[in-house]
mmCIF file of C-alpha atoms in Angstrom:
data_model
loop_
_atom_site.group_PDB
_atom_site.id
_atom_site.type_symbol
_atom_site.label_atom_id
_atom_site.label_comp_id
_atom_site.label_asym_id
_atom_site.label_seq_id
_atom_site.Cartn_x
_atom_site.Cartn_y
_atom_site.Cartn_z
ATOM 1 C CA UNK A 11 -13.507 -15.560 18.353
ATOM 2 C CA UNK A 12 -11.443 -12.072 18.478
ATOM 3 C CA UNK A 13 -12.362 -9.829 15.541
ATOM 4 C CA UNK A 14 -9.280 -8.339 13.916
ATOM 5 C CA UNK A 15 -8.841 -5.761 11.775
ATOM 6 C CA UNK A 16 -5.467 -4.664 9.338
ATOM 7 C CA UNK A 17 -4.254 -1.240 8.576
ATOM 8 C CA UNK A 18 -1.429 0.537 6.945
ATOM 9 C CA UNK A 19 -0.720 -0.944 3.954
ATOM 10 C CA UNK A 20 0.041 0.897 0.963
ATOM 11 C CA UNK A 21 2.556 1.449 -1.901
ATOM 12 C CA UNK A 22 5.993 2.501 -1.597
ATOM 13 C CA UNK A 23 9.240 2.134 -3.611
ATOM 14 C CA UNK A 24 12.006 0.093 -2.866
ATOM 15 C CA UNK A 25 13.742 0.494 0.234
ATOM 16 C CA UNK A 26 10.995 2.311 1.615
ATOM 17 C CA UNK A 27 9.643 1.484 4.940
ATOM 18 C CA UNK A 28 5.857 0.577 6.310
ATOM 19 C CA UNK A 29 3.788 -0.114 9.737
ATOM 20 C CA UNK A 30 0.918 -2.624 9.588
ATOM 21 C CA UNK A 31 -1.279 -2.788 12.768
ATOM 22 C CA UNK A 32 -3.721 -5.080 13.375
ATOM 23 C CA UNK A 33 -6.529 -4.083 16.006
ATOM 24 C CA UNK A 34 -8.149 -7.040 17.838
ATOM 25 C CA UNK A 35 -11.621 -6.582 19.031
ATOM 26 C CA UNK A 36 -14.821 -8.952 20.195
ATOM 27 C CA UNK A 37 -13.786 -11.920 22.549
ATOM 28 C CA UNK A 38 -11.819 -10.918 25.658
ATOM 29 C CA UNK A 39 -9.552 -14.289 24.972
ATOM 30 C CA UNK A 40 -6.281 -13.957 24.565
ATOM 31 C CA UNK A 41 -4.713 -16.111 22.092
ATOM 32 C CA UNK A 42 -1.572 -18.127 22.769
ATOM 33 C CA UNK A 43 0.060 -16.562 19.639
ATOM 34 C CA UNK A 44 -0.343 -13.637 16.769
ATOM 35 C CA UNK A 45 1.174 -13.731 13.456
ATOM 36 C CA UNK A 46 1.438 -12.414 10.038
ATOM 37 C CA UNK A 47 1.040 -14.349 6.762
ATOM 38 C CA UNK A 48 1.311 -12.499 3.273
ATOM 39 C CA UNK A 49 -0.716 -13.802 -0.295
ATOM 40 C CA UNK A 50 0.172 -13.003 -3.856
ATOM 41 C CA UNK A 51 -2.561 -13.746 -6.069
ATOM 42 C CA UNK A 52 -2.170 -17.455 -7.440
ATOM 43 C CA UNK A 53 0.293 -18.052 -4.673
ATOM 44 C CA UNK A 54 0.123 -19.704 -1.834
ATOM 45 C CA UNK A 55 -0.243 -18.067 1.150
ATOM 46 C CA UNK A 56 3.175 -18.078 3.559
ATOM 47 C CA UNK A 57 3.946 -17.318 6.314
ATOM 48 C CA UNK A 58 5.898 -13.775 7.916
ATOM 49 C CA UNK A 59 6.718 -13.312 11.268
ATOM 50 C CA UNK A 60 5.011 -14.672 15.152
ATOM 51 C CA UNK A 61 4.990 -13.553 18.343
ATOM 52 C CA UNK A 62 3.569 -16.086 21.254
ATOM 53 C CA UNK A 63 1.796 -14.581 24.696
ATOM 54 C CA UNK A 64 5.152 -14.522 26.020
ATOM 55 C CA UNK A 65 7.030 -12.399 23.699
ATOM 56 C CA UNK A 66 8.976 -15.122 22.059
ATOM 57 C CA UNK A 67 8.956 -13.972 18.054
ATOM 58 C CA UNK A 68 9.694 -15.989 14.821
ATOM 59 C CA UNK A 69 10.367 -15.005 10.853
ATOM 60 C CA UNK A 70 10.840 -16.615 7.904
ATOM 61 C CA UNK A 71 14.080 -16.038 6.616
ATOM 62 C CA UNK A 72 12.948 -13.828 3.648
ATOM 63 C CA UNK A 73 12.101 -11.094 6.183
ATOM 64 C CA UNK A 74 14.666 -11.573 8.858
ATOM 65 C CA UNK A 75 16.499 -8.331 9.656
ATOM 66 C CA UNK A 76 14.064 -6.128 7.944
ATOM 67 C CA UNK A 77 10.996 -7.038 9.925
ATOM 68 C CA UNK A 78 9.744 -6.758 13.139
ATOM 69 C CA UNK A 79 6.746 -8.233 14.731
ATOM 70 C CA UNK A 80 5.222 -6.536 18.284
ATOM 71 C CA UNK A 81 1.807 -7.391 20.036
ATOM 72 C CA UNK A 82 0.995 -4.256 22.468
ATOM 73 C CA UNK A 83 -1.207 -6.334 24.874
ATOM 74 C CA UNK A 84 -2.879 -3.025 26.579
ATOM 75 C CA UNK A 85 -4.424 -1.714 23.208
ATOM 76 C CA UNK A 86 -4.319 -5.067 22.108
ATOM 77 C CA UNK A 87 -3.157 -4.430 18.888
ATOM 78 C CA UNK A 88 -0.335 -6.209 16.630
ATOM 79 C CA UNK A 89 1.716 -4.387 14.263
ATOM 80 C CA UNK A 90 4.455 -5.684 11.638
ATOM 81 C CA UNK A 91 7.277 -2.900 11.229
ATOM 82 C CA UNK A 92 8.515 -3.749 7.696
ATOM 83 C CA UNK A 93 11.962 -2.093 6.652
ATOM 84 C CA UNK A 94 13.932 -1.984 3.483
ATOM 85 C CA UNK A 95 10.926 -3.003 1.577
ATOM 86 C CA UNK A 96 11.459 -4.960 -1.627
ATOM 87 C CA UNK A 97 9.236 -5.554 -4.571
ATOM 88 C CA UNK A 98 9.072 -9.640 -3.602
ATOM 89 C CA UNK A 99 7.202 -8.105 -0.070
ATOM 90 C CA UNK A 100 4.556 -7.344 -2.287
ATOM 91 C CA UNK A 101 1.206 -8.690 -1.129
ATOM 92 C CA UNK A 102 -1.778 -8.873 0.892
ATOM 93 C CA UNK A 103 -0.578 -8.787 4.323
ATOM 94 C CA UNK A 104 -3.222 -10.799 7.070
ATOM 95 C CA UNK A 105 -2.942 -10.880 10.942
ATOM 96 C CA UNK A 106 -3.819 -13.783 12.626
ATOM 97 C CA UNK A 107 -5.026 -15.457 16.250
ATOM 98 C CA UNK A 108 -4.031 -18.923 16.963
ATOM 99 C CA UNK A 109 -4.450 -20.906 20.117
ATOM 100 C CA UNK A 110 -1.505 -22.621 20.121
ATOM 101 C CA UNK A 111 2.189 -21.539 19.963
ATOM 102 C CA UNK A 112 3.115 -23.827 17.128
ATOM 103 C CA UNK A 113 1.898 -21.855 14.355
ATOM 104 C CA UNK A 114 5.581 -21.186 13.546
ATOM 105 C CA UNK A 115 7.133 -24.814 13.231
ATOM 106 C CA UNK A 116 3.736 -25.910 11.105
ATOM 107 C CA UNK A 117 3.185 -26.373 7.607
ATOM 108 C CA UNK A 118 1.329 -23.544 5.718
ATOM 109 C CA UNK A 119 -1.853 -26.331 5.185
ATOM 110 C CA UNK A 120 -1.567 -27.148 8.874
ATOM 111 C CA UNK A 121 -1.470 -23.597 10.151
ATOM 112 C CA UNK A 122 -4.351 -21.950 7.756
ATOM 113 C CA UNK A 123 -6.825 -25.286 9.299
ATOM 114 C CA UNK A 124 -5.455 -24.610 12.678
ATOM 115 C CA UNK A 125 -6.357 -20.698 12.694
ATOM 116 C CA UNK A 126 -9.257 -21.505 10.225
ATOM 117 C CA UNK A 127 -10.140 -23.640 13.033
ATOM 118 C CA UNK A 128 -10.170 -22.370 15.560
ATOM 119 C CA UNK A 129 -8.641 -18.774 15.659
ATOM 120 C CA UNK A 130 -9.185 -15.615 13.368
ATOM 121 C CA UNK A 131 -8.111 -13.550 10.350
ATOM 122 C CA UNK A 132 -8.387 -10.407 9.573
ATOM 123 C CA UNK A 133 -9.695 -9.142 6.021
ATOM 124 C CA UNK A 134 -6.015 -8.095 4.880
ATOM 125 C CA UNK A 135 -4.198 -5.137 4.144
ATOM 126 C CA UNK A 136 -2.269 -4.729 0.427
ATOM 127 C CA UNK A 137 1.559 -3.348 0.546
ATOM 128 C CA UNK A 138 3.034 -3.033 -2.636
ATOM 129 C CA UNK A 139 6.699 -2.039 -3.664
ATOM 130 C CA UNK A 140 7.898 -0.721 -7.023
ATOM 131 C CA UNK A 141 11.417 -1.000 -8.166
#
């Protein structure tokens, strides 16, 4: 399995902006797709934006326009460029490796087994927004 690890989270106000990267390290596999989920405590964890090995990307509607997803495959790292933050983007931000490219049409349930699986998380990264 890849190792991955999150960074740039942090805490900005509304509007602001932030850059999560997520370095991938270990195993010399490359997965079939990358994404980002996001957790609030108590909440179940949802799904943000994915990016297949060839290039094709995916959001969920509460982030379209104000997100962008990108996998550099050369430093093999993934980053989330998140835009006109809001204080509902508040939450522990993971990366993910999947083996398959259907992370995006799956349930939540079916997409944590499949990466629990089979693929990797990272430890998480907090972003928080205040009004």
């Amino acid at each position: 399995q890849v190792h991955l690890v999150e960074s740039g989270g942090g805490s900005v106000q509304s509007g602001g902006s932030l850059r999560l990267s997520c370095a991938a390290s270990g195993s010399t596999y490359s997965p079939s797709s990358m994404a980002w989920f996001r957790q609030v405590p108590g909440r179940e964890r949802e799904g943000v934006a994915y990016i297949d090995d060839d290039g094709t990307k995916s959001y969920e509607d509460a982030v379209k326009g104000r997100f962008t997803i990108a996998l550099d495959k050369e430093k093999r790292t993934l980053y989330l460029q998140m835009n006109n933050l809001k204080p509902d983007d508040t939450a522990m931000y993971y990366c993910a490796a999947a083996q398959v490219r259907t992370l995006k049409v799956m349930t939540i349930l079916q997409a944590i087994r499949q990466i629990d699986g089979v693929g990797s998380w990272g430890q998480g990264t907090q972003v928080t927004v205040s009004s």
